[in-house]
PDB file of C-alpha atoms in Angstrom:
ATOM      1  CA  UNK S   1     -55.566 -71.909 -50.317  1.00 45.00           C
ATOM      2  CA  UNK S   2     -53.921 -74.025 -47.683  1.00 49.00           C
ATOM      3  CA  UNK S   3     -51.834 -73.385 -45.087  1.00 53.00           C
ATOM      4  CA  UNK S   4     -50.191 -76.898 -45.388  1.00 49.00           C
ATOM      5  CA  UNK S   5     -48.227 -78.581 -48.233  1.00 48.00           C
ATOM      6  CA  UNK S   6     -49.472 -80.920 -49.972  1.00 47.00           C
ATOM      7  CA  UNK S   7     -47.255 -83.951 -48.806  1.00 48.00           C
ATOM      8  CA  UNK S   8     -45.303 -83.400 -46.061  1.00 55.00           C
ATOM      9  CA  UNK S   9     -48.094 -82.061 -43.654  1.00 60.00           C
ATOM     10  CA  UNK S  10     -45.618 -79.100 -42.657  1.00 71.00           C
ATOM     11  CA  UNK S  11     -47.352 -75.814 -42.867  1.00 80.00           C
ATOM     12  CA  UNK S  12     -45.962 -73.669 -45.294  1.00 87.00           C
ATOM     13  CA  UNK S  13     -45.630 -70.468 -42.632  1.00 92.00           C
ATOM     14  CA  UNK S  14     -44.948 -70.452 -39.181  1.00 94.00           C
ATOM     15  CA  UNK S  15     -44.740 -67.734 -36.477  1.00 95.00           C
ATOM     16  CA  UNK S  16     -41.490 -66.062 -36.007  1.00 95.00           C
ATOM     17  CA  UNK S  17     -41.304 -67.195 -32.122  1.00 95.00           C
ATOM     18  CA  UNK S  18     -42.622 -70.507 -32.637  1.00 95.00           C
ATOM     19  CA  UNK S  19     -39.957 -71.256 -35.302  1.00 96.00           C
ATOM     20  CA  UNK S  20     -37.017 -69.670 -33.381  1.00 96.00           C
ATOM     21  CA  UNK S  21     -38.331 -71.719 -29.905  1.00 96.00           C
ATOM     22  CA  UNK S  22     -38.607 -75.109 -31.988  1.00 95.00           C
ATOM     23  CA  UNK S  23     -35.355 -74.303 -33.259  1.00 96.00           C
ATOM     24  CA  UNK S  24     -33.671 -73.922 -29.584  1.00 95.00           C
ATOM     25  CA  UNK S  25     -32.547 -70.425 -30.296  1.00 95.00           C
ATOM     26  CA  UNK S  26     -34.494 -69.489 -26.818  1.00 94.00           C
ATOM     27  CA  UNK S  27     -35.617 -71.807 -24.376  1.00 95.00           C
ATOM     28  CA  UNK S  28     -38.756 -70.835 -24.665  1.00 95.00           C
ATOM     29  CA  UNK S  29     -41.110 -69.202 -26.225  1.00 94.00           C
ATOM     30  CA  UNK S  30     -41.874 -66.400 -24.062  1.00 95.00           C
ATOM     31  CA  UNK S  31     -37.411 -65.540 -24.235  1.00 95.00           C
ATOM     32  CA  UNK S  32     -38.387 -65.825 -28.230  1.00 95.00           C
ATOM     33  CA  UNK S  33     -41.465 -63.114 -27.844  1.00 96.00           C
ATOM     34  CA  UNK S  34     -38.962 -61.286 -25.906  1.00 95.00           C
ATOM     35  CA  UNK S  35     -36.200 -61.214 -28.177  1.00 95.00           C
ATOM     36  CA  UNK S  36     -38.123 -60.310 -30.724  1.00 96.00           C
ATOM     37  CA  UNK S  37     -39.808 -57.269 -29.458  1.00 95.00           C
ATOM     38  CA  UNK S  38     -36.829 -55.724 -27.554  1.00 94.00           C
ATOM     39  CA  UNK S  39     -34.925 -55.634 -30.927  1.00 94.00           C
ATOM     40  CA  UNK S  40     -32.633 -58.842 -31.346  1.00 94.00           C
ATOM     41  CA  UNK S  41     -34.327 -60.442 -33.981  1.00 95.00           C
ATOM     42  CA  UNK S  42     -34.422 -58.991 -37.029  1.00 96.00           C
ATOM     43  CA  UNK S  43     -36.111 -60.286 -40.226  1.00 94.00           C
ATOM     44  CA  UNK S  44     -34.490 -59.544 -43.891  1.00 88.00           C
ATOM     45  CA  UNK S  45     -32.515 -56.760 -42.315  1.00 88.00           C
ATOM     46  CA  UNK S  46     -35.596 -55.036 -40.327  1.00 93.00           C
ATOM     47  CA  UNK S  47     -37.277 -55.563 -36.949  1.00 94.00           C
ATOM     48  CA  UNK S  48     -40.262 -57.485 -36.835  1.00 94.00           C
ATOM     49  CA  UNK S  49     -43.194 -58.777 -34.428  1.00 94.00           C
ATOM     50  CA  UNK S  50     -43.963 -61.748 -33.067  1.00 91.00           C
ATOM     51  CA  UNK S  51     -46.670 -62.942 -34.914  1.00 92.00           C
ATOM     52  CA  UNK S  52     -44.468 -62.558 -38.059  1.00 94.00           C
ATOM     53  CA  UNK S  53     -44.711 -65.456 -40.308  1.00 95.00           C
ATOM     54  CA  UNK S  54     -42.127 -67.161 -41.774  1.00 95.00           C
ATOM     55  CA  UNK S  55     -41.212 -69.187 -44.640  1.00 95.00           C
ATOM     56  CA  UNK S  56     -38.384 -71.591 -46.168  1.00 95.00           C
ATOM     57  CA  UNK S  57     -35.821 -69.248 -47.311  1.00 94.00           C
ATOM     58  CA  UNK S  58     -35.750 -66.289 -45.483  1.00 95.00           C
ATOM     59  CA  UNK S  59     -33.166 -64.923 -43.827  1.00 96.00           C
ATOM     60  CA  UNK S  60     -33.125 -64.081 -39.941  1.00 96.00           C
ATOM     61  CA  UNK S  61     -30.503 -62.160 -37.666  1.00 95.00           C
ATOM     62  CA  UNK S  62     -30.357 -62.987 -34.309  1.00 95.00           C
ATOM     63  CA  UNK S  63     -28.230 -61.440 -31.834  1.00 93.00           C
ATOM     64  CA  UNK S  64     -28.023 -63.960 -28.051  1.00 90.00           C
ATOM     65  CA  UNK S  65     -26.426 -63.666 -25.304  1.00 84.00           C
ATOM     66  CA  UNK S  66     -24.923 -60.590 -22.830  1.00 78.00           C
ATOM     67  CA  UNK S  67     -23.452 -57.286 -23.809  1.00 72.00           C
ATOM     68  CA  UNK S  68     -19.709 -58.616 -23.265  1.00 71.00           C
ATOM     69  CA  UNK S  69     -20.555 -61.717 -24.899  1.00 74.00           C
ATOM     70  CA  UNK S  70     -23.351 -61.062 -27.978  1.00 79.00           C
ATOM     71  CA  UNK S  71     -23.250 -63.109 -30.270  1.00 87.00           C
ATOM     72  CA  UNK S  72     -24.710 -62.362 -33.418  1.00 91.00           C
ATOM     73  CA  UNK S  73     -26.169 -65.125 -36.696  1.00 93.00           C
ATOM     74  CA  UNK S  74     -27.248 -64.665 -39.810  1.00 95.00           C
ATOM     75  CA  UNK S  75     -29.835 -67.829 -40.954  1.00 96.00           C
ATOM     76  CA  UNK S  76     -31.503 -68.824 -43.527  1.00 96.00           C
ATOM     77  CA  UNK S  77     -34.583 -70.545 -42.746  1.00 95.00           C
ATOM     78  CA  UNK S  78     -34.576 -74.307 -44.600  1.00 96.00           C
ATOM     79  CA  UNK S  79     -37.623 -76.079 -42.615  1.00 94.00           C
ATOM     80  CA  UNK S  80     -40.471 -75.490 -40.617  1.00 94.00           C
ATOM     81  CA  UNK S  81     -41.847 -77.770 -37.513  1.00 92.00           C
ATOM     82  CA  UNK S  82     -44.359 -77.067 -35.226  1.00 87.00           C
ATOM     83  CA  UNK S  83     -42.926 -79.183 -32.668  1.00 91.00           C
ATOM     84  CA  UNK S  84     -39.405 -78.648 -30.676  1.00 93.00           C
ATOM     85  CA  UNK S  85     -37.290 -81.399 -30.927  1.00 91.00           C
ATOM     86  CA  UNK S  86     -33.293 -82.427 -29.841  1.00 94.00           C
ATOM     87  CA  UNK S  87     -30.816 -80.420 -31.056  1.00 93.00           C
ATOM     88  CA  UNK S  88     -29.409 -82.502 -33.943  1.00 93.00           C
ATOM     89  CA  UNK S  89     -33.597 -81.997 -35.037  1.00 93.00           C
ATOM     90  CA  UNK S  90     -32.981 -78.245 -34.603  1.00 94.00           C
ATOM     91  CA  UNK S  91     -29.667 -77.984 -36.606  1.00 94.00           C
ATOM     92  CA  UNK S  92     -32.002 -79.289 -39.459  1.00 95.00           C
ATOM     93  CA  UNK S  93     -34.045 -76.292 -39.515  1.00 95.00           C
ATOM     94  CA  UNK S  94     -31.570 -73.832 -40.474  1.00 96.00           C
ATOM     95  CA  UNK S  95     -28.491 -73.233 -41.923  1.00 96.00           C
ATOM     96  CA  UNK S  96     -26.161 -70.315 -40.743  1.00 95.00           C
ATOM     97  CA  UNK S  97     -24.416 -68.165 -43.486  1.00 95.00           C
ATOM     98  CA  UNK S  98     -20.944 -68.200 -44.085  1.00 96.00           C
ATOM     99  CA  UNK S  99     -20.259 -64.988 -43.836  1.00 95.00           C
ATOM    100  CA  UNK S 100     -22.177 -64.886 -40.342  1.00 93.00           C
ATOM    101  CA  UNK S 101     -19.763 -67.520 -39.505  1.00 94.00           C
ATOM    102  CA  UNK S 102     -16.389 -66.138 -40.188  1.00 94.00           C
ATOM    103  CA  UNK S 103     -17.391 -63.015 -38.456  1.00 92.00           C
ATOM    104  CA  UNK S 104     -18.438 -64.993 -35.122  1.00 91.00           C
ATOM    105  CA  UNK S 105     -15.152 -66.639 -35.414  1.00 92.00           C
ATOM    106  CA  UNK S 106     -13.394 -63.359 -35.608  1.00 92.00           C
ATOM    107  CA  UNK S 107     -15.057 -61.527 -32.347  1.00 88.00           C
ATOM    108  CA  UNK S 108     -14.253 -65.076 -30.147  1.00 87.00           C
ATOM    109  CA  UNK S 109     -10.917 -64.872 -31.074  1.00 89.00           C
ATOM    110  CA  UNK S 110     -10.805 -61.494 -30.331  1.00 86.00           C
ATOM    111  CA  UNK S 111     -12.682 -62.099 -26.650  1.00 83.00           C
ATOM    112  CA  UNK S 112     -10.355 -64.545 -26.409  1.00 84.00           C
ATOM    113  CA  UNK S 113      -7.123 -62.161 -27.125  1.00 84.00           C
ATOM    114  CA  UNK S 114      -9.246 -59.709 -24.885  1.00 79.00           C
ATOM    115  CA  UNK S 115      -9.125 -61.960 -21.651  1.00 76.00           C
ATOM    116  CA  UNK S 116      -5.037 -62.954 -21.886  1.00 73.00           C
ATOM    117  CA  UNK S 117      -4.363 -59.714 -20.855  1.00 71.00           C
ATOM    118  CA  UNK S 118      -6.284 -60.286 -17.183  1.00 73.00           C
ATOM    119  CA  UNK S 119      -4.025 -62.029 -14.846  1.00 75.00           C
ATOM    120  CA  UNK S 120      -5.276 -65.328 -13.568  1.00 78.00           C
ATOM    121  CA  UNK S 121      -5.542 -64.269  -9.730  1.00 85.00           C
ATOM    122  CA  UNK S 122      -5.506 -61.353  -7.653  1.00 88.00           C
ATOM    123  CA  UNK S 123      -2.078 -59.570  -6.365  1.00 89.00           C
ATOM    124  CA  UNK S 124      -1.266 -60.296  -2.539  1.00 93.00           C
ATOM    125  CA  UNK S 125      -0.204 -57.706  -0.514  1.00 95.00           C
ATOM    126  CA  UNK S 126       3.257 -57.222  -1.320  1.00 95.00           C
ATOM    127  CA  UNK S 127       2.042 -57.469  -4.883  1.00 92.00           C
ATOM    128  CA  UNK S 128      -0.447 -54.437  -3.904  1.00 93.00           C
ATOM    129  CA  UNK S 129       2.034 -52.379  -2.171  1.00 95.00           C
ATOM    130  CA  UNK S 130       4.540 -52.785  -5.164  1.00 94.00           C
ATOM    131  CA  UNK S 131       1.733 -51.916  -7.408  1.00 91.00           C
ATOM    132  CA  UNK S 132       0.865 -48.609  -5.216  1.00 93.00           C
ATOM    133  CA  UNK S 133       4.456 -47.352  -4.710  1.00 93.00           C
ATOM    134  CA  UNK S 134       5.249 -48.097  -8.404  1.00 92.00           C
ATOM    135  CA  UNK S 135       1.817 -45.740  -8.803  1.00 91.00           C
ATOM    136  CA  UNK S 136       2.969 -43.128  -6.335  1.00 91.00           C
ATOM    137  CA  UNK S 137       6.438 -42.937  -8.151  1.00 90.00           C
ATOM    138  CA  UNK S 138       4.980 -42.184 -11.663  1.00 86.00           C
ATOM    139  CA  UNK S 139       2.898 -38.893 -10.373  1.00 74.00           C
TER     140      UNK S 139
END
């Protein structure tokens, strides 16, 4: 059996870190091998390693960025490449749920909400000694 199709010359199964490196999820592959074994990857709803492979159709979960701003996908995987290429290339690859969507919309607008309630700069003294004697006053 081959590991190729017959006429496209795109191999039918491709390593989990190559596929999420080729499709700019990390920058490269080493972030990939590291998402992947610390947990942020997950593959039809369950962790997986590295040398996974992968084929058209299945579904990925992949949780970037920091703990205040983690954003989480759900994918389905529609083509394999062995080779990285721009990012209108990448978008080709996969195709991000709907679902997956709405709910990223919902926790941005909700970061969003979150960071109208900082002020824009710090107080200035008089602002500060307000703010302490309006605190000393309430005890």
């Amino acid at each position: 059996m081959s590991k190729h199709n017959d006429n496209a010359g795109v191999p039918a199964k491709i390593r989990l870190d190559k596929w999420l490196w080729a499709a700019r999820f990390y920058r490269t592959r080493t972030l990939a091998k590291q998402a992947i074994e610390s947990g942020r990857v997950h593959y039809a709803g369950s962790r997986v390693k590295t040398s996974k492979e992968i084929a058209v159709g299945d579904e990925l979960t992949i949780r970037q960025g920091s703990a205040t701003a983690m954003t989480e996908k759900t994918v389905i995987v529609e083509a394999l490449t062995m080779q990285r290429g721009n990012a209108t290339a990448a978008q080709i690859l996969y195709s991000e749920t709907e679902e997956s969507e709405t709910r990223r919309a919902h926790y941005a607008e909700q970061r969003k909400l979150a960071n109208l309630a900082r002020p824009d700069n710090k107080p200035n003294k008089k602002e500060r000694r307000d703010l302490h004697r309006f605190k000393s006053s309430q005890d």
